[in-house]
PDB file of C-alpha atoms in Angstrom:
ATOM      1  CA  ASP A1044       9.117  -2.653  18.710  1.00 56.00           C
ATOM      2  CA  ALA A1045       7.660  -2.600  15.233  1.00 68.00           C
ATOM      3  CA  ASP A1046       4.460  -4.604  14.739  1.00 93.00           C
ATOM      4  CA  VAL A1047       5.387  -5.773  11.228  1.00 97.00           C
ATOM      5  CA  THR A1048       9.047  -6.549  10.584  1.00 97.00           C
ATOM      6  CA  GLN A1049      10.796  -7.535   7.384  1.00 98.00           C
ATOM      7  CA  THR A1050      14.204  -9.113   6.851  1.00 97.00           C
ATOM      8  CA  PRO A1051      16.461  -8.324   5.195  1.00 97.00           C
ATOM      9  CA  ARG A1052      15.956  -4.582   4.691  1.00 97.00           C
ATOM     10  CA  ASN A1053      18.281  -4.511   1.702  1.00 97.00           C
ATOM     11  CA  ARG A1054      19.535  -7.277  -0.526  1.00 97.00           C
ATOM     12  CA  ILE A1055      21.677  -7.364  -3.641  1.00 97.00           C
ATOM     13  CA  THR A1056      21.760 -10.635  -5.544  1.00 96.00           C
ATOM     14  CA  LYS A1057      22.580 -12.024  -8.960  1.00 97.00           C
ATOM     15  CA  THR A1058      20.404 -13.324 -11.735  1.00 98.00           C
ATOM     16  CA  GLY A1059      19.372 -16.954 -11.151  1.00 97.00           C
ATOM     17  CA  LYS A1060      19.803 -16.946  -7.378  1.00 97.00           C
ATOM     18  CA  ARG A1061      17.063 -18.073  -5.004  1.00 96.00           C
ATOM     19  CA  ILE A1062      16.018 -15.373  -2.573  1.00 97.00           C
ATOM     20  CA  MET A1063      13.690 -15.457   0.443  1.00 98.00           C
ATOM     21  CA  LEU A1064      12.206 -12.374   2.050  1.00 98.00           C
ATOM     22  CA  GLU A1065      10.743 -12.841   5.495  1.00 98.00           C
ATOM     23  CA  CYS A1066       7.924 -11.077   7.315  1.00 98.00           C
ATOM     24  CA  SER A1067       6.873 -11.376  10.941  1.00 98.00           C
ATOM     25  CA  GLN A1068       4.014  -9.671  12.760  1.00 97.00           C
ATOM     26  CA  THR A1069       3.036  -9.288  16.392  1.00 96.00           C
ATOM     27  CA  LYS A1070      -0.396  -7.800  15.680  1.00 94.00           C
ATOM     28  CA  GLY A1071      -2.213 -11.117  15.793  1.00 94.00           C
ATOM     29  CA  HIS A1072      -3.837 -10.522  12.404  1.00 93.00           C
ATOM     30  CA  ASP A1073      -4.865 -13.469  10.255  1.00 92.00           C
ATOM     31  CA  ARG A1074      -4.562 -11.625   6.942  1.00 94.00           C
ATOM     32  CA  MET A1075      -1.137 -11.040   5.461  1.00 96.00           C
ATOM     33  CA  TYR A1076       0.011  -9.643   2.089  1.00 97.00           C
ATOM     34  CA  TRP A1077       3.059  -9.232  -0.097  1.00 98.00           C
ATOM     35  CA  TYR A1078       3.264  -6.189  -2.366  1.00 97.00           C
ATOM     36  CA  ARG A1079       5.779  -4.974  -4.853  1.00 97.00           C
ATOM     37  CA  GLN A1080       6.389  -1.265  -5.376  1.00 96.00           C
ATOM     38  CA  ASP A1081       7.969   0.147  -8.506  1.00 93.00           C
ATOM     39  CA  PRO A1082       8.296   3.916  -9.164  1.00 82.00           C
ATOM     40  CA  GLY A1083       5.095   5.286 -10.694  1.00 79.00           C
ATOM     41  CA  LEU A1084       3.265   1.941 -10.438  1.00 81.00           C
ATOM     42  CA  GLY A1085       1.962   2.053  -6.919  1.00 88.00           C
ATOM     43  CA  LEU A1086       1.575  -1.114  -4.885  1.00 94.00           C
ATOM     44  CA  GLN A1087       0.973  -4.321  -6.808  1.00 94.00           C
ATOM     45  CA  LEU A1088      -0.302  -7.368  -4.934  1.00 95.00           C
ATOM     46  CA  ILE A1089       1.870 -10.488  -5.297  1.00 97.00           C
ATOM     47  CA  TYR A1090       0.265 -12.958  -2.881  1.00 97.00           C
ATOM     48  CA  TYR A1091      -2.097 -12.850   0.048  1.00 96.00           C
ATOM     49  CA  SER A1092      -3.116 -15.176   2.837  1.00 95.00           C
ATOM     50  CA  PHE A1093      -6.301 -15.047   4.919  1.00 92.00           C
ATOM     51  CA  ASP A1094      -5.053 -17.654   7.363  1.00 91.00           C
ATOM     52  CA  VAL A1095      -2.352 -20.313   7.645  1.00 92.00           C
ATOM     53  CA  LYS A1096      -4.157 -22.714   5.336  1.00 92.00           C
ATOM     54  CA  ASP A1097      -5.364 -20.140   2.795  1.00 93.00           C
ATOM     55  CA  ILE A1098      -2.925 -18.679   0.259  1.00 95.00           C
ATOM     56  CA  ASN A1099      -3.944 -16.875  -2.909  1.00 94.00           C
ATOM     57  CA  LYS A1100      -2.243 -15.375  -5.950  1.00 94.00           C
ATOM     58  CA  GLY A1101      -2.399 -11.663  -6.504  1.00 93.00           C
ATOM     59  CA  GLU A1102      -2.127  -9.725  -9.741  1.00 90.00           C
ATOM     60  CA  ILE A1103       1.598 -10.314 -10.328  1.00 94.00           C
ATOM     61  CA  SER A1104       2.397 -13.747  -8.808  1.00 96.00           C
ATOM     62  CA  ASP A1105       4.476 -15.133 -11.693  1.00 96.00           C
ATOM     63  CA  GLY A1106       8.058 -15.771 -10.616  1.00 96.00           C
ATOM     64  CA  TYR A1107       7.200 -15.670  -6.913  1.00 97.00           C
ATOM     65  CA  SER A1108       6.055 -18.185  -4.298  1.00 97.00           C
ATOM     66  CA  VAL A1109       5.059 -17.824  -0.661  1.00 98.00           C
ATOM     67  CA  SER A1110       4.924 -19.798   2.572  1.00 97.00           C
ATOM     68  CA  ARG A1111       2.766 -19.107   5.599  1.00 96.00           C
ATOM     69  CA  GLN A1112       4.679 -20.871   8.345  1.00 92.00           C
ATOM     70  CA  ALA A1113       2.486 -19.634  11.181  1.00 94.00           C
ATOM     71  CA  GLN A1114      -0.091 -16.899  11.798  1.00 95.00           C
ATOM     72  CA  ALA A1115       2.793 -14.523  12.487  1.00 96.00           C
ATOM     73  CA  LYS A1116       5.091 -15.437   9.592  1.00 97.00           C
ATOM     74  CA  PHE A1117       4.707 -15.046   5.841  1.00 98.00           C
ATOM     75  CA  SER A1118       7.698 -15.507   3.517  1.00 98.00           C
ATOM     76  CA  LEU A1119       8.135 -14.535  -0.118  1.00 98.00           C
ATOM     77  CA  SER A1120      10.546 -16.475  -2.363  1.00 98.00           C
ATOM     78  CA  LEU A1121      12.003 -15.733  -5.739  1.00 97.00           C
ATOM     79  CA  GLU A1122      13.067 -19.133  -7.069  1.00 92.00           C
ATOM     80  CA  SER A1123      15.330 -17.745  -9.766  1.00 96.00           C
ATOM     81  CA  ALA A1124      15.734 -14.012  -9.512  1.00 97.00           C
ATOM     82  CA  ILE A1125      15.780 -11.880 -12.650  1.00 97.00           C
ATOM     83  CA  PRO A1126      16.712  -8.163 -13.043  1.00 96.00           C
ATOM     84  CA  ASN A1127      13.123  -6.968 -13.576  1.00 96.00           C
ATOM     85  CA  GLN A1128      12.298  -8.209 -10.057  1.00 97.00           C
ATOM     86  CA  THR A1129      14.421  -5.352  -8.741  1.00 97.00           C
ATOM     87  CA  ALA A1130      11.933  -3.431  -6.624  1.00 97.00           C
ATOM     88  CA  LEU A1131      10.821  -2.473  -3.104  1.00 97.00           C
ATOM     89  CA  TYR A1132       8.841  -5.251  -1.448  1.00 98.00           C
ATOM     90  CA  PHE A1133       6.348  -4.713   1.370  1.00 98.00           C
ATOM     91  CA  CYS A1134       4.628  -7.123   3.694  1.00 98.00           C
ATOM     92  CA  ALA A1135       1.361  -6.062   5.306  1.00 97.00           C
ATOM     93  CA  THR A1136      -1.271  -7.353   7.677  1.00 96.00           C
ATOM     94  CA  SER A1137      -4.874  -6.253   7.849  1.00 93.00           C
ATOM     95  CA  VAL A1138      -7.934  -6.136  10.045  1.00 88.00           C
ATOM     96  CA  GLY A1139     -11.197  -4.301   9.553  1.00 84.00           C
ATOM     97  CA  GLY A1140     -10.092  -2.985   6.162  1.00 85.00           C
ATOM     98  CA  GLU A1141      -6.992  -1.170   7.380  1.00 90.00           C
ATOM     99  CA  GLN A1142      -3.622  -2.477   6.261  1.00 94.00           C
ATOM    100  CA  PHE A1143      -0.439  -2.256   8.343  1.00 96.00           C
ATOM    101  CA  PHE A1144       2.772  -2.254   6.391  1.00 97.00           C
ATOM    102  CA  GLY A1145       6.261  -3.333   7.286  1.00 97.00           C
ATOM    103  CA  PRO A1146       9.283  -1.091   6.524  1.00 96.00           C
ATOM    104  CA  GLY A1147      10.047  -2.777   3.198  1.00 97.00           C
ATOM    105  CA  THR A1148      12.886  -4.750   1.631  1.00 97.00           C
ATOM    106  CA  ARG A1149      14.841  -3.161  -1.185  1.00 97.00           C
ATOM    107  CA  LEU A1150      15.895  -5.954  -3.573  1.00 97.00           C
ATOM    108  CA  THR A1151      18.372  -5.440  -6.378  1.00 97.00           C
ATOM    109  CA  VAL A1152      18.930  -8.223  -8.902  1.00 97.00           C
ATOM    110  CA  LEU A1153      22.082  -7.771 -10.993  1.00 96.00           C
TER     111      LEU A1153
ATOM    112  CA  GLY B 437     -12.970  -5.527 -11.876  1.00 71.00           C
ATOM    113  CA  GLU B 438     -12.367  -2.406  -9.824  1.00 77.00           C
ATOM    114  CA  ASN B 439     -10.072   0.244 -11.223  1.00 84.00           C
ATOM    115  CA  VAL B 440      -8.662   3.301  -9.445  1.00 93.00           C
ATOM    116  CA  GLU B 441      -6.934   6.289 -11.016  1.00 96.00           C
ATOM    117  CA  GLN B 442      -5.031   8.865  -8.978  1.00 97.00           C
ATOM    118  CA  HIS B 443      -4.027  12.384  -9.995  1.00 97.00           C
ATOM    119  CA  PRO B 444      -1.685  14.171 -10.060  1.00 97.00           C
ATOM    120  CA  SER B 445       1.369  11.918  -9.962  1.00 96.00           C
ATOM    121  CA  THR B 446       3.496  14.724  -8.577  1.00 97.00           C
ATOM    122  CA  LEU B 447       2.493  17.884  -6.711  1.00 98.00           C
ATOM    123  CA  SER B 448       4.716  20.694  -5.493  1.00 98.00           C
ATOM    124  CA  VAL B 449       3.352  23.401  -3.163  1.00 98.00           C
ATOM    125  CA  GLN B 450       4.703  26.173  -1.052  1.00 98.00           C
ATOM    126  CA  GLU B 451       4.619  25.718   2.713  1.00 98.00           C
ATOM    127  CA  GLY B 452       1.319  26.999   4.026  1.00 97.00           C
ATOM    128  CA  ASP B 453      -0.599  26.372   0.790  1.00 98.00           C
ATOM    129  CA  SER B 454      -3.237  23.678   0.339  1.00 98.00           C
ATOM    130  CA  ALA B 455      -2.826  20.436  -1.558  1.00 98.00           C
ATOM    131  CA  VAL B 456      -5.531  18.315  -3.184  1.00 98.00           C
ATOM    132  CA  ILE B 457      -5.144  14.799  -4.584  1.00 98.00           C
ATOM    133  CA  LYS B 458      -8.022  13.125  -6.404  1.00 98.00           C
ATOM    134  CA  CYS B 459      -8.906   9.487  -7.081  1.00 97.00           C
ATOM    135  CA  THR B 460     -11.598   8.069  -9.301  1.00 97.00           C
ATOM    136  CA  TYR B 461     -12.899   4.537  -9.099  1.00 95.00           C
ATOM    137  CA  SER B 462     -15.057   2.349 -11.307  1.00 92.00           C
ATOM    138  CA  ASP B 463     -17.193   0.087  -9.086  1.00 87.00           C
ATOM    139  CA  SER B 464     -20.224   1.928  -7.674  1.00 84.00           C
ATOM    140  CA  ALA B 465     -20.460  -0.753  -4.951  1.00 85.00           C
ATOM    141  CA  SER B 466     -17.246   0.478  -3.315  1.00 86.00           C
ATOM    142  CA  ASN B 467     -17.976   1.618   0.228  1.00 88.00           C
ATOM    143  CA  TYR B 468     -14.643   2.339   1.915  1.00 91.00           C
ATOM    144  CA  PHE B 469     -12.068   4.901   0.810  1.00 94.00           C
ATOM    145  CA  PRO B 470      -8.724   5.122   2.639  1.00 95.00           C
ATOM    146  CA  TRP B 471      -5.696   7.296   2.102  1.00 98.00           C
ATOM    147  CA  TYR B 472      -2.189   6.166   2.944  1.00 98.00           C
ATOM    148  CA  LYS B 473       0.963   8.230   3.460  1.00 98.00           C
ATOM    149  CA  GLN B 474       4.410   6.788   2.713  1.00 97.00           C
ATOM    150  CA  GLU B 475       7.349   8.682   4.117  1.00 96.00           C
ATOM    151  CA  LEU B 476      10.804   8.113   2.712  1.00 93.00           C
ATOM    152  CA  GLY B 477      12.231   4.744   3.752  1.00 91.00           C
ATOM    153  CA  LYS B 478       8.996   3.572   5.359  1.00 94.00           C
ATOM    154  CA  GLY B 479       5.940   1.569   4.547  1.00 96.00           C
ATOM    155  CA  PRO B 480       2.602   3.264   3.809  1.00 97.00           C
ATOM    156  CA  GLN B 481       0.462   4.216   6.782  1.00 97.00           C
ATOM    157  CA  LEU B 482      -3.267   4.936   6.955  1.00 96.00           C
ATOM    158  CA  ILE B 483      -3.887   8.612   7.637  1.00 97.00           C
ATOM    159  CA  ILE B 484      -7.599   8.988   7.044  1.00 97.00           C
ATOM    160  CA  ASP B 485     -10.516   7.056   5.620  1.00 94.00           C
ATOM    161  CA  ILE B 486     -14.159   7.566   4.825  1.00 93.00           C
ATOM    162  CA  ARG B 487     -17.103   5.262   4.432  1.00 88.00           C
ATOM    163  CA  SER B 488     -19.822   5.703   1.878  1.00 79.00           C
ATOM    164  CA  ASN B 489     -22.469   6.908   4.313  1.00 78.00           C
ATOM    165  CA  VAL B 490     -20.666  10.245   4.813  1.00 80.00           C
ATOM    166  CA  GLY B 491     -19.542  12.904   2.348  1.00 89.00           C
ATOM    167  CA  GLU B 492     -16.618  14.431   4.247  1.00 93.00           C
ATOM    168  CA  LYS B 493     -14.353  13.618   7.146  1.00 94.00           C
ATOM    169  CA  LYS B 494     -11.778  15.858   8.785  1.00 96.00           C
ATOM    170  CA  ASP B 495      -8.809  15.235  11.064  1.00 94.00           C
ATOM    171  CA  GLN B 496      -6.975  18.421  11.931  1.00 96.00           C
ATOM    172  CA  ARG B 497      -5.290  19.589   8.698  1.00 97.00           C
ATOM    173  CA  ILE B 498      -6.367  16.685   6.520  1.00 98.00           C
ATOM    174  CA  ALA B 499      -9.768  15.892   5.114  1.00 97.00           C
ATOM    175  CA  VAL B 500     -11.287  13.467   2.685  1.00 97.00           C
ATOM    176  CA  THR B 501     -14.318  14.211   0.554  1.00 96.00           C
ATOM    177  CA  LEU B 502     -16.442  11.689  -1.332  1.00 95.00           C
ATOM    178  CA  ASN B 503     -18.688  12.122  -4.342  1.00 93.00           C
ATOM    179  CA  LYS B 504     -20.394   8.774  -4.862  1.00 91.00           C
ATOM    180  CA  THR B 505     -22.377   9.988  -7.845  1.00 91.00           C
ATOM    181  CA  ALA B 506     -19.257  10.956  -9.750  1.00 93.00           C
ATOM    182  CA  LYS B 507     -17.278   8.066  -8.220  1.00 93.00           C
ATOM    183  CA  HIS B 508     -14.381  10.119  -6.944  1.00 95.00           C
ATOM    184  CA  PHE B 509     -12.831  11.007  -3.603  1.00 96.00           C
ATOM    185  CA  SER B 510     -10.169  13.500  -2.700  1.00 97.00           C
ATOM    186  CA  LEU B 511      -7.562  14.155  -0.017  1.00 98.00           C
ATOM    187  CA  HIS B 512      -7.226  17.744   1.130  1.00 98.00           C
ATOM    188  CA  ILE B 513      -4.258  18.984   3.147  1.00 98.00           C
ATOM    189  CA  THR B 514      -4.424  22.543   4.443  1.00 98.00           C
ATOM    190  CA  GLU B 515      -1.628  24.715   5.763  1.00 98.00           C
ATOM    191  CA  THR B 516       0.970  22.299   4.393  1.00 98.00           C
ATOM    192  CA  GLN B 517       4.221  21.796   6.254  1.00 97.00           C
ATOM    193  CA  PRO B 518       7.545  20.275   5.106  1.00 96.00           C
ATOM    194  CA  GLU B 519       6.719  17.090   7.062  1.00 96.00           C
ATOM    195  CA  ASP B 520       3.744  16.564   4.755  1.00 98.00           C
ATOM    196  CA  SER B 521       6.227  15.795   1.969  1.00 98.00           C
ATOM    197  CA  ALA B 522       5.652  12.118   1.132  1.00 97.00           C
ATOM    198  CA  VAL B 523       3.959   9.809  -1.357  1.00 97.00           C
ATOM    199  CA  TYR B 524       0.219   9.511  -0.875  1.00 98.00           C
ATOM    200  CA  PHE B 525      -1.878   6.577  -2.047  1.00 97.00           C
ATOM    201  CA  CYS B 526      -5.615   6.245  -2.345  1.00 97.00           C
ATOM    202  CA  ALA B 527      -7.223   2.798  -2.268  1.00 95.00           C
ATOM    203  CA  VAL B 528     -10.529   1.115  -2.799  1.00 93.00           C
ATOM    204  CA  PRO B 529     -11.632  -2.307  -1.569  1.00 89.00           C
ATOM    205  CA  VAL B 530     -12.058  -5.300  -3.839  1.00 84.00           C
ATOM    206  CA  ILE B 531     -15.727  -6.051  -4.185  1.00 74.00           C
ATOM    207  CA  GLY B 532     -16.682  -9.686  -4.069  1.00 67.00           C
ATOM    208  CA  GLY B 533     -14.198 -12.554  -4.139  1.00 58.00           C
ATOM    209  CA  SER B 534     -11.182 -11.546  -2.051  1.00 59.00           C
ATOM    210  CA  GLN B 535     -13.040  -9.040   0.124  1.00 63.00           C
ATOM    211  CA  GLY B 536     -10.797  -7.162   2.438  1.00 73.00           C
ATOM    212  CA  ASN B 537      -8.102  -6.631  -0.192  1.00 89.00           C
ATOM    213  CA  LEU B 538      -7.376  -3.150  -1.425  1.00 92.00           C
ATOM    214  CA  ILE B 539      -6.519  -1.826  -4.883  1.00 92.00           C
ATOM    215  CA  PHE B 540      -4.113   1.119  -4.644  1.00 94.00           C
ATOM    216  CA  GLY B 541      -3.736   4.103  -6.869  1.00 95.00           C
ATOM    217  CA  LYS B 542      -0.335   4.740  -8.390  1.00 95.00           C
ATOM    218  CA  GLY B 543       0.540   7.391  -5.850  1.00 95.00           C
ATOM    219  CA  THR B 544       1.153  11.122  -5.681  1.00 97.00           C
ATOM    220  CA  LYS B 545       4.511  12.481  -4.639  1.00 96.00           C
ATOM    221  CA  LEU B 546       3.902  15.661  -2.651  1.00 98.00           C
ATOM    222  CA  SER B 547       6.739  18.096  -2.103  1.00 98.00           C
ATOM    223  CA  VAL B 548       6.247  20.989   0.270  1.00 98.00           C
ATOM    224  CA  LYS B 549       8.795  23.738  -0.215  1.00 96.00           C
ATOM    225  CA  PRO B 550       9.780  25.778   2.829  1.00 92.00           C
TER     226      PRO B 550
END
């Protein structure tokens, strides 16, 4: 079984809808991240959490919110989706400097 | 803050040739330099890393070299194979503040033609 899982893997939604992307991990890592990937722009950090009680904004947090429900779960929400949030979203965990990525969620906002 | 630039953005080679991807960084305090490989439909995965106390590290057909004076590090892939086709990202750690976070380059799409 995969160590970092993301649901859903693909989602198509409409402008203005609320969307939640979920991430679960079985690696036992305290640190978790949400990234956004756009073609040619690499991986941009949205939010990160060093433990259940510690959540921090990344470089592109506007329009997003997160919830760390447990050590193993870290959810990303788009309160009111807009078309320029169409992208590939990755969750990751880390320990000792290495990051472990989930398979990604492809989100399309029409 | 730290900045990382990665070149080229795309690279096409013939099977069996070598491929080199280079990243430059701005903070001389950086001390950890990983490379990630992202295959189609998957998340990035660490393939090799180097720490600032060594100049080169090899793992079979891949190697990473580091030039701390010039503040750049490179990924070298020899005897390329079609399965090397992927997007490669370099990264550097954030210094101070949110230590443990990484700043990623914009990626290099490598295509290996059979």
